[in-house]
JSON list of C-alpha atoms in Angstrom, two decimals:
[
{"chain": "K", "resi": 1, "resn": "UNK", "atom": "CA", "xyz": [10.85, 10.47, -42.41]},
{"chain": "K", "resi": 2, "resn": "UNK", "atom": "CA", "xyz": [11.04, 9.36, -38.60]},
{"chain": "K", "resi": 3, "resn": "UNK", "atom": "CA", "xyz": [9.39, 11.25, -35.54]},
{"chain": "K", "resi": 4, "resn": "UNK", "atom": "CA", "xyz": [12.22, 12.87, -33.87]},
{"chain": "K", "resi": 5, "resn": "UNK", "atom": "CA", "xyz": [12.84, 13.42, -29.81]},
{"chain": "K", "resi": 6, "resn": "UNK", "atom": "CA", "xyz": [11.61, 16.67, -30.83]},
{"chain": "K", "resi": 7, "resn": "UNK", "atom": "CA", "xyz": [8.32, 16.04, -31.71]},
{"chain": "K", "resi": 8, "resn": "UNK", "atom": "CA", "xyz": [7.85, 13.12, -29.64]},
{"chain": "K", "resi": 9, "resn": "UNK", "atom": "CA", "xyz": [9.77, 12.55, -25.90]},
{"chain": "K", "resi": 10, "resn": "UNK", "atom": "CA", "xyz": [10.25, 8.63, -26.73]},
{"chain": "K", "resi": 11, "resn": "UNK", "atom": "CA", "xyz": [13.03, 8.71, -22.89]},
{"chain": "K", "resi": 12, "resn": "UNK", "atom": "CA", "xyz": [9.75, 10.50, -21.13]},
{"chain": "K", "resi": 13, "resn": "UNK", "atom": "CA", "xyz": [7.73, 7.46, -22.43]},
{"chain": "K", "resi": 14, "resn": "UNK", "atom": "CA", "xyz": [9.78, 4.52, -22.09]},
{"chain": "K", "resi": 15, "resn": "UNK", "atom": "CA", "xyz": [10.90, 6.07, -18.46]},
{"chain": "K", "resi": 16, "resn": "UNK", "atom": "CA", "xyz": [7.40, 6.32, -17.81]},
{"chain": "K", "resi": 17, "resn": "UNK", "atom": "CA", "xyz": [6.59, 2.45, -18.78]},
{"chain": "K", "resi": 18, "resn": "UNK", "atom": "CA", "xyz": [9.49, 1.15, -17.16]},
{"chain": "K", "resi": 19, "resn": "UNK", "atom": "CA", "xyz": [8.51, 2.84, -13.68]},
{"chain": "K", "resi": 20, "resn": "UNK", "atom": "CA", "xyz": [4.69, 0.97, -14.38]},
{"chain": "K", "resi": 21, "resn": "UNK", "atom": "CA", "xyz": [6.05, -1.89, -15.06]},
{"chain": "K", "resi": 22, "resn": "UNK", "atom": "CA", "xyz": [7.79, -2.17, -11.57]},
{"chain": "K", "resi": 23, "resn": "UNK", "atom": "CA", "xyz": [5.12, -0.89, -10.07]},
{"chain": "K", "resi": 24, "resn": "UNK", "atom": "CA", "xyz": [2.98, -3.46, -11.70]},
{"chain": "K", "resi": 25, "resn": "UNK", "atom": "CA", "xyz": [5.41, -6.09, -10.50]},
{"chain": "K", "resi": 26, "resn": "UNK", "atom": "CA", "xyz": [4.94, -4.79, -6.50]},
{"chain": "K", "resi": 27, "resn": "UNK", "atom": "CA", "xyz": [0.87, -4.51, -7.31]},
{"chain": "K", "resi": 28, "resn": "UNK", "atom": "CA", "xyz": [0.90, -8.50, -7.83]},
{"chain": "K", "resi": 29, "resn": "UNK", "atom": "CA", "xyz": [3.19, -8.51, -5.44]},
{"chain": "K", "resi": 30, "resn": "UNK", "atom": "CA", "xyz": [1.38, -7.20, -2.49]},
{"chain": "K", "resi": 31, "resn": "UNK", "atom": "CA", "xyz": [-2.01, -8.66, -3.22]},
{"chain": "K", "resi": 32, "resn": "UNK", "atom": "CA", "xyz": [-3.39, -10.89, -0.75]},
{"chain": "K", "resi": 33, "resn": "UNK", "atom": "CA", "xyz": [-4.62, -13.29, -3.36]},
{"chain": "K", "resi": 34, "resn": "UNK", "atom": "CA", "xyz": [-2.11, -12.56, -5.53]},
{"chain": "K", "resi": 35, "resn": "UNK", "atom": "CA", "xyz": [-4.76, -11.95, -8.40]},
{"chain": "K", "resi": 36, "resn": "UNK", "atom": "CA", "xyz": [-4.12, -9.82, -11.43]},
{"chain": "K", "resi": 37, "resn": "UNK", "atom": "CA", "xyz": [-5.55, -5.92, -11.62]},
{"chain": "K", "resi": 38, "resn": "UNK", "atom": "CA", "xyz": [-6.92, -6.18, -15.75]},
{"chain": "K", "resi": 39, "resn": "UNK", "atom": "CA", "xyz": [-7.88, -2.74, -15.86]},
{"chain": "K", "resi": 40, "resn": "UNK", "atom": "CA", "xyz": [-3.88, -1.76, -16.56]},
{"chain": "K", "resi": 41, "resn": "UNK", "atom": "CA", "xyz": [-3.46, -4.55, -19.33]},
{"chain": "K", "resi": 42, "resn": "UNK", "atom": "CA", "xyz": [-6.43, -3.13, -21.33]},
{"chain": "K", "resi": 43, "resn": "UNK", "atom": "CA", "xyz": [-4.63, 0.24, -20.89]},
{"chain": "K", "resi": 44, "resn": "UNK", "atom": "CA", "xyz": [-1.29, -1.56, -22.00]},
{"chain": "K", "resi": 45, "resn": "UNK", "atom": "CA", "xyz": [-3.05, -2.80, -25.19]},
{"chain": "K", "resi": 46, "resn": "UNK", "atom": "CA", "xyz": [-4.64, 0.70, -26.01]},
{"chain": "K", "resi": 47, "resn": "UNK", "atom": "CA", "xyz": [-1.06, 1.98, -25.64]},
{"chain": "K", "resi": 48, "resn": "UNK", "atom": "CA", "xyz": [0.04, -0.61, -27.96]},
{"chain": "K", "resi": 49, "resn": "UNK", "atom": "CA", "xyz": [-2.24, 0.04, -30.40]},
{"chain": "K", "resi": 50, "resn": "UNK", "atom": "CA", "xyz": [-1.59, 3.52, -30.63]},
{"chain": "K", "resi": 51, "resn": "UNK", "atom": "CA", "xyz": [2.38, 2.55, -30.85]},
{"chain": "K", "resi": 52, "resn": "UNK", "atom": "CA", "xyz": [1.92, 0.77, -33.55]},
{"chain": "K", "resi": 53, "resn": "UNK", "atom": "CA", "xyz": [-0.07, 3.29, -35.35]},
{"chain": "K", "resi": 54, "resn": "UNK", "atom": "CA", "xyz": [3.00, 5.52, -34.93]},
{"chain": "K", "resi": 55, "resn": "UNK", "atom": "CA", "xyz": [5.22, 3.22, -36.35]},
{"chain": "K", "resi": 56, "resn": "UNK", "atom": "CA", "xyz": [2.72, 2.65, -38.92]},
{"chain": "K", "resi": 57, "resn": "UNK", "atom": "CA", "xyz": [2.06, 6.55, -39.95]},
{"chain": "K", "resi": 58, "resn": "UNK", "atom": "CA", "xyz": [6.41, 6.62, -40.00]},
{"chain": "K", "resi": 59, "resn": "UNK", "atom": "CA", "xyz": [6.66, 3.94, -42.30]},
{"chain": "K", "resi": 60, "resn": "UNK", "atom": "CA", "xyz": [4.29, 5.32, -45.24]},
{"chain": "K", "resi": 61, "resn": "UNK", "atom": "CA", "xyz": [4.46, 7.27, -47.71]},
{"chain": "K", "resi": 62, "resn": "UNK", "atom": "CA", "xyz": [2.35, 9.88, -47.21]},
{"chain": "K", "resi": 63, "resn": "UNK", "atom": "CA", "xyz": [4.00, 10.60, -42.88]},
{"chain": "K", "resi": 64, "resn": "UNK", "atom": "CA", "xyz": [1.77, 13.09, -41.45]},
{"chain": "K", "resi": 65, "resn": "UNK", "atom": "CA", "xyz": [3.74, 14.34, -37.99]},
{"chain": "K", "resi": 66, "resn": "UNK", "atom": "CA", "xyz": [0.71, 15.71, -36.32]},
{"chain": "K", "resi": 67, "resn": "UNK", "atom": "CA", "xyz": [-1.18, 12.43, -36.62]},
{"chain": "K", "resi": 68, "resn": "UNK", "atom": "CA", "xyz": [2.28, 10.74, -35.21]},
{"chain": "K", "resi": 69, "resn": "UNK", "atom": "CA", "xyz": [2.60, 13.39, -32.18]},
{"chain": "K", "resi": 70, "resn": "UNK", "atom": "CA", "xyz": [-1.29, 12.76, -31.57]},
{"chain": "K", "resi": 71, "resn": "UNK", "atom": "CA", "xyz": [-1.13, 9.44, -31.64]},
{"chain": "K", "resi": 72, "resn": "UNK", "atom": "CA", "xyz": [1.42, 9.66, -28.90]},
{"chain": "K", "resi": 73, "resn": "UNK", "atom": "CA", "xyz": [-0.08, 12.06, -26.77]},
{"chain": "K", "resi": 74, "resn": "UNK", "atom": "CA", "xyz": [-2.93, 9.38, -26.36]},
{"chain": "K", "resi": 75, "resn": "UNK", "atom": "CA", "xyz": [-0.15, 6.48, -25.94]},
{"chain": "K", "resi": 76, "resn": "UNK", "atom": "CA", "xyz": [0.96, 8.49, -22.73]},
{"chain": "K", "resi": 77, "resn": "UNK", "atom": "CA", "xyz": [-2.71, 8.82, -21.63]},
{"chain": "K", "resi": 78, "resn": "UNK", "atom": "CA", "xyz": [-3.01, 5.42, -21.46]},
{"chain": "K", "resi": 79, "resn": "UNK", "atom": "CA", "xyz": [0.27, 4.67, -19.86]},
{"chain": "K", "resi": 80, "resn": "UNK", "atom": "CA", "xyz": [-0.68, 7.37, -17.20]},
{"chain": "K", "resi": 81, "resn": "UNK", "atom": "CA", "xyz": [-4.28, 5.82, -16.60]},
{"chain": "K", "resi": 82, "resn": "UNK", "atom": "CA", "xyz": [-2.17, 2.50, -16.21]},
{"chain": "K", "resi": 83, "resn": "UNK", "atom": "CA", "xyz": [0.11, 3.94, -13.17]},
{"chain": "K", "resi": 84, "resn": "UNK", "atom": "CA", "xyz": [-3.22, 5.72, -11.34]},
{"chain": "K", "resi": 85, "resn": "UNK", "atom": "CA", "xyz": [-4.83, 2.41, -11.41]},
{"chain": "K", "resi": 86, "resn": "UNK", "atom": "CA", "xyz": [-1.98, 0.18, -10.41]},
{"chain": "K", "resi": 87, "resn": "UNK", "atom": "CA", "xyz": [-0.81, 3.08, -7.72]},
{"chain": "K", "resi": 88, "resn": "UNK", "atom": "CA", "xyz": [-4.61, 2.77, -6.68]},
{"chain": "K", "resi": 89, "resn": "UNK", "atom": "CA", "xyz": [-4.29, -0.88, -6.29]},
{"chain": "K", "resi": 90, "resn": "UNK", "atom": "CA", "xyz": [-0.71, -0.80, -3.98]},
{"chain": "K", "resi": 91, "resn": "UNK", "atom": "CA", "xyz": [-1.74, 1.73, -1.65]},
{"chain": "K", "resi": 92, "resn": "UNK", "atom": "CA", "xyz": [-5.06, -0.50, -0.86]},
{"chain": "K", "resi": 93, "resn": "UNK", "atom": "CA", "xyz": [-2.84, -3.24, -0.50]},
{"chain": "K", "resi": 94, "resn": "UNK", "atom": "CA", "xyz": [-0.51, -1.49, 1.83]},
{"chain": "K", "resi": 95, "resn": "UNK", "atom": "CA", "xyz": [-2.85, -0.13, 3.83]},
{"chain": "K", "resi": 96, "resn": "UNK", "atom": "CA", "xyz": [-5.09, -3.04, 4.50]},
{"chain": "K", "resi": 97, "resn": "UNK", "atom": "CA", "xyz": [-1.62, -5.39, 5.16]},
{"chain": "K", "resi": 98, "resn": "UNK", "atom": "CA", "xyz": [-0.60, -2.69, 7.80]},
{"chain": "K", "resi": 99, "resn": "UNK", "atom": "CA", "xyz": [-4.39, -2.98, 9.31]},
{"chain": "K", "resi": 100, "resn": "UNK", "atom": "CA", "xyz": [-4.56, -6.82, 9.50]},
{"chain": "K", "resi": 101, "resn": "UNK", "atom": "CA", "xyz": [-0.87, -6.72, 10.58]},
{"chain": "K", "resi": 102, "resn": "UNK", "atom": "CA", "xyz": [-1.68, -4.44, 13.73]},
{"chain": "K", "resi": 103, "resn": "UNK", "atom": "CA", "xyz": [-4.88, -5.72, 14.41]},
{"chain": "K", "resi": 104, "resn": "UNK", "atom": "CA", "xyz": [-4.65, -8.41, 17.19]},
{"chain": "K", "resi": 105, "resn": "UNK", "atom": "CA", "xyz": [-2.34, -5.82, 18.85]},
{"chain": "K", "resi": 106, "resn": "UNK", "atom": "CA", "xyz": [-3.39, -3.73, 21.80]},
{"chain": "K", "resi": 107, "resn": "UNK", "atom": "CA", "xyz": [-2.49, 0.06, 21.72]},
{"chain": "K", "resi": 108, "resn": "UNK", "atom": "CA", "xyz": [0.15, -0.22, 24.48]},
{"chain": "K", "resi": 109, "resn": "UNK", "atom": "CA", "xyz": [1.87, -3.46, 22.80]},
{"chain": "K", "resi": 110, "resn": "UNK", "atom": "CA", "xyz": [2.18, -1.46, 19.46]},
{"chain": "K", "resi": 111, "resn": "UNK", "atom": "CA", "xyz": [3.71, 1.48, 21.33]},
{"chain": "K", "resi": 112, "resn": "UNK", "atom": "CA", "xyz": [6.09, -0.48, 22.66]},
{"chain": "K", "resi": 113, "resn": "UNK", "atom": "CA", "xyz": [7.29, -2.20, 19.66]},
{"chain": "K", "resi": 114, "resn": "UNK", "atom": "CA", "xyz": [6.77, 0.52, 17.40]},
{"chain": "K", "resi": 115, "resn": "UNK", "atom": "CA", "xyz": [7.03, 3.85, 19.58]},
{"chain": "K", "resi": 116, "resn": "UNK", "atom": "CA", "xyz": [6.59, 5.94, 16.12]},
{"chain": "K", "resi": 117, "resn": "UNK", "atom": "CA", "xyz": [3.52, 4.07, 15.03]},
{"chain": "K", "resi": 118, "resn": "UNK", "atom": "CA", "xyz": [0.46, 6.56, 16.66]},
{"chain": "K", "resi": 119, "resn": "UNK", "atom": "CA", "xyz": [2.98, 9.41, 16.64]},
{"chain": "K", "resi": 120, "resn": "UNK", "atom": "CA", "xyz": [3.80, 9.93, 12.96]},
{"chain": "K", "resi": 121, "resn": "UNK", "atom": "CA", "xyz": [3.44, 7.00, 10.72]},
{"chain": "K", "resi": 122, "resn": "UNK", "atom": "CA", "xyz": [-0.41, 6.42, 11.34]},
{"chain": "K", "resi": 123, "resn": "UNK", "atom": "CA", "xyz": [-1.17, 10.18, 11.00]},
{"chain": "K", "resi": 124, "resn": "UNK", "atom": "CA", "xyz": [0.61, 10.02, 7.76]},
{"chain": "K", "resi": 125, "resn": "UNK", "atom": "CA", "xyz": [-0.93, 7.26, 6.85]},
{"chain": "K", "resi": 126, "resn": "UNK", "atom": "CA", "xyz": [-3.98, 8.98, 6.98]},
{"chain": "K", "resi": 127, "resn": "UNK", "atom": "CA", "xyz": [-2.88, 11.98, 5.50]},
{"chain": "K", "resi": 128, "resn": "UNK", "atom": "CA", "xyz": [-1.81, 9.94, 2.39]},
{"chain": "K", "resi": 129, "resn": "UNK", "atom": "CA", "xyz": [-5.31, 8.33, 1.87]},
{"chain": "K", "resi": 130, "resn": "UNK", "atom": "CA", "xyz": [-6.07, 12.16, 1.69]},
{"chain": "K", "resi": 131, "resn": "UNK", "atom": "CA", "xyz": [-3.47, 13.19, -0.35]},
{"chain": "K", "resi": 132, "resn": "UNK", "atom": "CA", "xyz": [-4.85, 10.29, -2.80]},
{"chain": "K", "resi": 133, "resn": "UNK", "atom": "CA", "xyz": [-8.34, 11.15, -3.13]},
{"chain": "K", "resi": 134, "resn": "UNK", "atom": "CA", "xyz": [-6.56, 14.41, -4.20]},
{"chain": "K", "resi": 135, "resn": "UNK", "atom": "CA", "xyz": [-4.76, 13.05, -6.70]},
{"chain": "K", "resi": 136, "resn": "UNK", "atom": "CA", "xyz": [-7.08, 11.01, -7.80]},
{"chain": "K", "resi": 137, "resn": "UNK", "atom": "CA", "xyz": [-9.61, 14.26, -8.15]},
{"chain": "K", "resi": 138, "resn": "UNK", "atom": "CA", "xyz": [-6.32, 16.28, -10.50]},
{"chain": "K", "resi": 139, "resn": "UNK", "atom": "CA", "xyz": [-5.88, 13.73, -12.45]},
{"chain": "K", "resi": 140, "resn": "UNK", "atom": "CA", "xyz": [-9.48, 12.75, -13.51]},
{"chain": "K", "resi": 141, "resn": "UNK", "atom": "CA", "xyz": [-10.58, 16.51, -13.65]},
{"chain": "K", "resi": 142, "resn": "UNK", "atom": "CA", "xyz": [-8.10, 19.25, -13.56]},
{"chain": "K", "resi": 143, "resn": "UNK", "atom": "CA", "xyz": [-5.22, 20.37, -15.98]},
{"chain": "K", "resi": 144, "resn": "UNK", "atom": "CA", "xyz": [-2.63, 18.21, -17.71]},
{"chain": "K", "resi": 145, "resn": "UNK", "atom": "CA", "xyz": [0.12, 20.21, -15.43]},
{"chain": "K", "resi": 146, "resn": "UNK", "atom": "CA", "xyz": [-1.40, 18.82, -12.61]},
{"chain": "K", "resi": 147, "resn": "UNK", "atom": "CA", "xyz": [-1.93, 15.58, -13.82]},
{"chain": "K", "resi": 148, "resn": "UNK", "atom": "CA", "xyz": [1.83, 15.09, -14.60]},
{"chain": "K", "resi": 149, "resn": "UNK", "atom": "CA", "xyz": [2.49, 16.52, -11.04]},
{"chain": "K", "resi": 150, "resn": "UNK", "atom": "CA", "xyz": [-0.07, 13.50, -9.62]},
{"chain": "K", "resi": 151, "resn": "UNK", "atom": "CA", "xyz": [2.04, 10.95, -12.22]},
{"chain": "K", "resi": 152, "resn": "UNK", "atom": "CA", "xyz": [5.27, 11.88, -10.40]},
{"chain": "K", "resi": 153, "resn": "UNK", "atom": "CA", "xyz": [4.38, 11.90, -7.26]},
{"chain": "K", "resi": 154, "resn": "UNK", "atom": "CA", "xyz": [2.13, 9.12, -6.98]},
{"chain": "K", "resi": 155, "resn": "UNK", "atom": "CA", "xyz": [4.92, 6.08, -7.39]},
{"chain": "K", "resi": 156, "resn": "UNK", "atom": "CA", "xyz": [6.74, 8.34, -4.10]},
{"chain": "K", "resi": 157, "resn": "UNK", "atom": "CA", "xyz": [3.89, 7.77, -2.11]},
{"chain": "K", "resi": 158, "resn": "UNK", "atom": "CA", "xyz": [4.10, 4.08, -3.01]},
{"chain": "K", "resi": 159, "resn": "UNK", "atom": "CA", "xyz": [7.38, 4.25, -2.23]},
{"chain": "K", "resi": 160, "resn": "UNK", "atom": "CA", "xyz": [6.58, 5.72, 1.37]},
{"chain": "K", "resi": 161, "resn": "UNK", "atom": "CA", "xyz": [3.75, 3.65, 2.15]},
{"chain": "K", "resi": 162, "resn": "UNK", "atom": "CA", "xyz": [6.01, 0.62, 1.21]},
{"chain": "K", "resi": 163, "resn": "UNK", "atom": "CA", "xyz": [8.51, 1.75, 3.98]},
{"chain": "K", "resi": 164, "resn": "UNK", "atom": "CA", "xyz": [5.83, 2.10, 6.45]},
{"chain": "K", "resi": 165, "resn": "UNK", "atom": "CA", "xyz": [4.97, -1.40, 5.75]},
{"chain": "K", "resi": 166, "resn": "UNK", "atom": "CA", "xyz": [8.24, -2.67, 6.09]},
{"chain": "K", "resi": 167, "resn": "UNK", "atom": "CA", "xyz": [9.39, -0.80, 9.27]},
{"chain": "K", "resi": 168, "resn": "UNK", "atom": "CA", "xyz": [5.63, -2.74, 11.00]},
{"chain": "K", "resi": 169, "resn": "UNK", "atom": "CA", "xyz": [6.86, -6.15, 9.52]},
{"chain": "K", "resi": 170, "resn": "UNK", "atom": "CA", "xyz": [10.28, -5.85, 11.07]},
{"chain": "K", "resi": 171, "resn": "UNK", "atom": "CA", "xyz": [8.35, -5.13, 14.66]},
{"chain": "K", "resi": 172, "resn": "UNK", "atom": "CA", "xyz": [6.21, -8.21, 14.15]},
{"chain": "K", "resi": 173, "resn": "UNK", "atom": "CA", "xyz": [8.69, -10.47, 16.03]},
{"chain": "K", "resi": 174, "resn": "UNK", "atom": "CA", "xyz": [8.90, -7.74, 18.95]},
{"chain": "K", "resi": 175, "resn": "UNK", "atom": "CA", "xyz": [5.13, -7.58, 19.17]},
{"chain": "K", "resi": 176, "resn": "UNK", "atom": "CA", "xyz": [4.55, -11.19, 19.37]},
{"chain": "K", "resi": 177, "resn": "UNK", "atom": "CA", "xyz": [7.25, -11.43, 22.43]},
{"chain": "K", "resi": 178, "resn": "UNK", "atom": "CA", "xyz": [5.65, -8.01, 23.82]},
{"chain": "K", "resi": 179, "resn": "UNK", "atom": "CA", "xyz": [1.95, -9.69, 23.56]},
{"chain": "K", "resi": 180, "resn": "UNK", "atom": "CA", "xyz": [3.39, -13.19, 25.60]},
{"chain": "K", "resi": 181, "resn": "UNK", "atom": "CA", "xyz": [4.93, -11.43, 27.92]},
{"chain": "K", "resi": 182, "resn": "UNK", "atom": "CA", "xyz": [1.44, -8.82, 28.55]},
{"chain": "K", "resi": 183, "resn": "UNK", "atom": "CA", "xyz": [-0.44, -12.55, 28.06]},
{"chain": "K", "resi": 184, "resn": "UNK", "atom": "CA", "xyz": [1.52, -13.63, 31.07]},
{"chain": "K", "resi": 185, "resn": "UNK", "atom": "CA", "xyz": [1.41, -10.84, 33.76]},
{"chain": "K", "resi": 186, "resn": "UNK", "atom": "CA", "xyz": [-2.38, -11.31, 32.80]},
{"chain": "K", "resi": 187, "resn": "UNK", "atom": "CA", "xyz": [-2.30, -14.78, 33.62]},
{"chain": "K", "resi": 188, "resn": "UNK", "atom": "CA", "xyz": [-0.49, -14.26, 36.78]},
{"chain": "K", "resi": 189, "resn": "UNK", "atom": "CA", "xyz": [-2.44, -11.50, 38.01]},
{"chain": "K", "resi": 190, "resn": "UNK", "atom": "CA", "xyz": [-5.49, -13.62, 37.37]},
{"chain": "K", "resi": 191, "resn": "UNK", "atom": "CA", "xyz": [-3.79, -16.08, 40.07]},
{"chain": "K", "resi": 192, "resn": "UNK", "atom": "CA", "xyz": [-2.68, -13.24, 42.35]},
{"chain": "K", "resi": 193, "resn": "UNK", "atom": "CA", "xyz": [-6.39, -12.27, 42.72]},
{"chain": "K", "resi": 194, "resn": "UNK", "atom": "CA", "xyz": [-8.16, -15.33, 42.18]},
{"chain": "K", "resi": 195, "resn": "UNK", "atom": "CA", "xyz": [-7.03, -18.64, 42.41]},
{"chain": "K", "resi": 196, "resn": "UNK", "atom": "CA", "xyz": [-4.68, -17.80, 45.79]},
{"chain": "K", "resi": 197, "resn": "UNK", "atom": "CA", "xyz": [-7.46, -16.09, 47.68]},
{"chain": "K", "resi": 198, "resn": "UNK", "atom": "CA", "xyz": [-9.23, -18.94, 46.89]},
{"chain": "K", "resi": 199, "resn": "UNK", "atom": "CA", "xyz": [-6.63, -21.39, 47.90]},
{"chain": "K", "resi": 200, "resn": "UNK", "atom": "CA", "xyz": [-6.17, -19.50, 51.70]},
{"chain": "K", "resi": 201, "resn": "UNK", "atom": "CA", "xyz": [-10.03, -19.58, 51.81]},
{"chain": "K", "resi": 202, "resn": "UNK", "atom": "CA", "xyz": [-9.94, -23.73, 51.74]},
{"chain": "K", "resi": 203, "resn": "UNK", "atom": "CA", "xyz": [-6.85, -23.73, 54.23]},
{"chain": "K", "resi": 204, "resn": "UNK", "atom": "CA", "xyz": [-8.66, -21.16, 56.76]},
{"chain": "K", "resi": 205, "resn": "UNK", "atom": "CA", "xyz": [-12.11, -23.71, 56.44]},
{"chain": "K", "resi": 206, "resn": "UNK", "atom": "CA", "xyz": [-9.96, -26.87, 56.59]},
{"chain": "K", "resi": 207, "resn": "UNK", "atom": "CA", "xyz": [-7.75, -25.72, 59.72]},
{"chain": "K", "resi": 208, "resn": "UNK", "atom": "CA", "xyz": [-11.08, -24.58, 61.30]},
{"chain": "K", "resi": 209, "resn": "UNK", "atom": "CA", "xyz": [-12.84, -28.02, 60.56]},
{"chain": "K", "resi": 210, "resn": "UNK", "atom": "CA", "xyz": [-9.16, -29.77, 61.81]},
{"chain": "K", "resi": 211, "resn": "UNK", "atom": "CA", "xyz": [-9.55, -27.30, 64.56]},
{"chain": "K", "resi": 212, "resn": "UNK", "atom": "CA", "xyz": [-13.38, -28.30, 65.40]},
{"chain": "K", "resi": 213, "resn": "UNK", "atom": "CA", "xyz": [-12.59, -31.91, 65.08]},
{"chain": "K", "resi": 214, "resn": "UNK", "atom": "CA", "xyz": [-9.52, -31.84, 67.33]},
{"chain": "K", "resi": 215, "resn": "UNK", "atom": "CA", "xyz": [-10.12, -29.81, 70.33]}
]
C-alpha cells in the first residue's frame, strides 16, 4: 500500500522545495562573500531523513498511514524552517547591497538619479524589515495558518526587495555622472571664490608696486 495525494500533498511539497531551492540559488547568489548559509542544508538532511522514513514505512509489511502522514508533516517543517532561514539570509543581503550601493551618494544626487528612492522605495524598504520581524514572530510562535501565510508570502517579499535592488543598480551609471558633474561645479565654485580673488589681489599689489616704481 502507497500514501496517496490524499493523505499526503506530495505537488504542495515538491512545489514547496523547488521554490527553496531557487531561493537558495539567489541566497549564494547575493552574498558578498559568496559563502554558504549551513543552517538550510541541516534542515535539507532532516527533511531527507524523514523522506526516507516514508518511503521506508510504504515499503513494509506492516504500512502504518498515520506514521507515513506524520512523518511528512515534519518533512514540511523542515522544508519551511529551510525557506525562513534562506528568506532571512536574502533580505540581509539585499538590504545591506542597497546601503553600500547608496552610500557615497549625497541625498540630492540620489534624488536625481532615482527620484522614487526617499519617496516610496526606502519607506518600503523599511516597512519590509517590519513586516519581517512579523513574520518571523508568526512563524516561530503563532498558528500553523499563519505560518503557511508567512511561507507564501515571504519568497514575494524577496521578490520585491530584489526589484528594488535592481531598479538602484540600473541608476548606478546615472549617479556616478550626477556625482562628477556636482564634483565639478564644486571645484569651480572653489575657483570662483578663491583662487580668482586671489589672483586680482596679486594684480592690484603688482600694478601698485609697477605703479610706485614708475611714477
Amino acid at each position: 500500500m502507497c500514501v496517496t495525494n490524499e493523505q499526503i500533498d506530495w505537488e504542495d511539497i515538491v512545489s514547496l522545495y523547488n521554490t527553496i531551492k531557487s531561493l537558495y540559488a539567489l541566497c549564494e547568489e547575493t552574498d558578498p562573500e559568496l559563502n554558504t548559509n549551513l543552517q538550510p542544508l541541516n534542515e535539507f538532511r532532516a527533511a531527507l531523513d524523514h523522506l526516507m522514513r516514508i518511503v521506508g514505512i510504504e515499503k513494509t509489511d506492516g504500512y502504518n498511514e498515520k506514521n507515513a502522514v506524520d512523518e511528512a508533516k515534519r518533512l514540511r517543517s523542515h522544508l519551511r524552517r529551510a525557506l525562513f532561514d534562506i528568506c532571512d539570509m536574502i533580505s540581509i543581503n539585499y538590504r545591506t547591497k542597497i546601503i553600500d550601493v547608496l552610500e557615497d551618494y549625497e541625498v540630492e544626487e540620489i534624488n536625481s538619479a532615482i527620484p522614487t528612492y526617499y519617496s516610496k522605495i526606502r519607506p518600503r524598504i523599511e516597512e519590509i524589515s517590519e513586516g519581517i520581524a512579523v513574520l518571523r514572530t508568526e512563524k516561530r510562535f503563532n498558528s500553523s495558518v499563519e505560518e503557511e501565510t508567512a511561507v507564501d508570502e515571504y519568497p514575494k517579499i524577496i521578490e520585491e526587495l530584489k526589484g528594488y535592488y535592481k531598479t538602484i543598480s540600473k541608476a548606478i551609471p546615472s549617479l556616478i555622472e550626477i556625482k562628477k558633474k556636482n564634483k565639478k561645479k564644486r571645484q569651480d565654485a572653489f575657483i570662483f571664490q578663491k583662487v580668482i580673488p586671489i589672483g586680482a589681489i596679486v594684480v592690484a599689489i603688482v600694478i601698485a608696486i609697477i605703479g610706485w616704481i614708475i611714477p
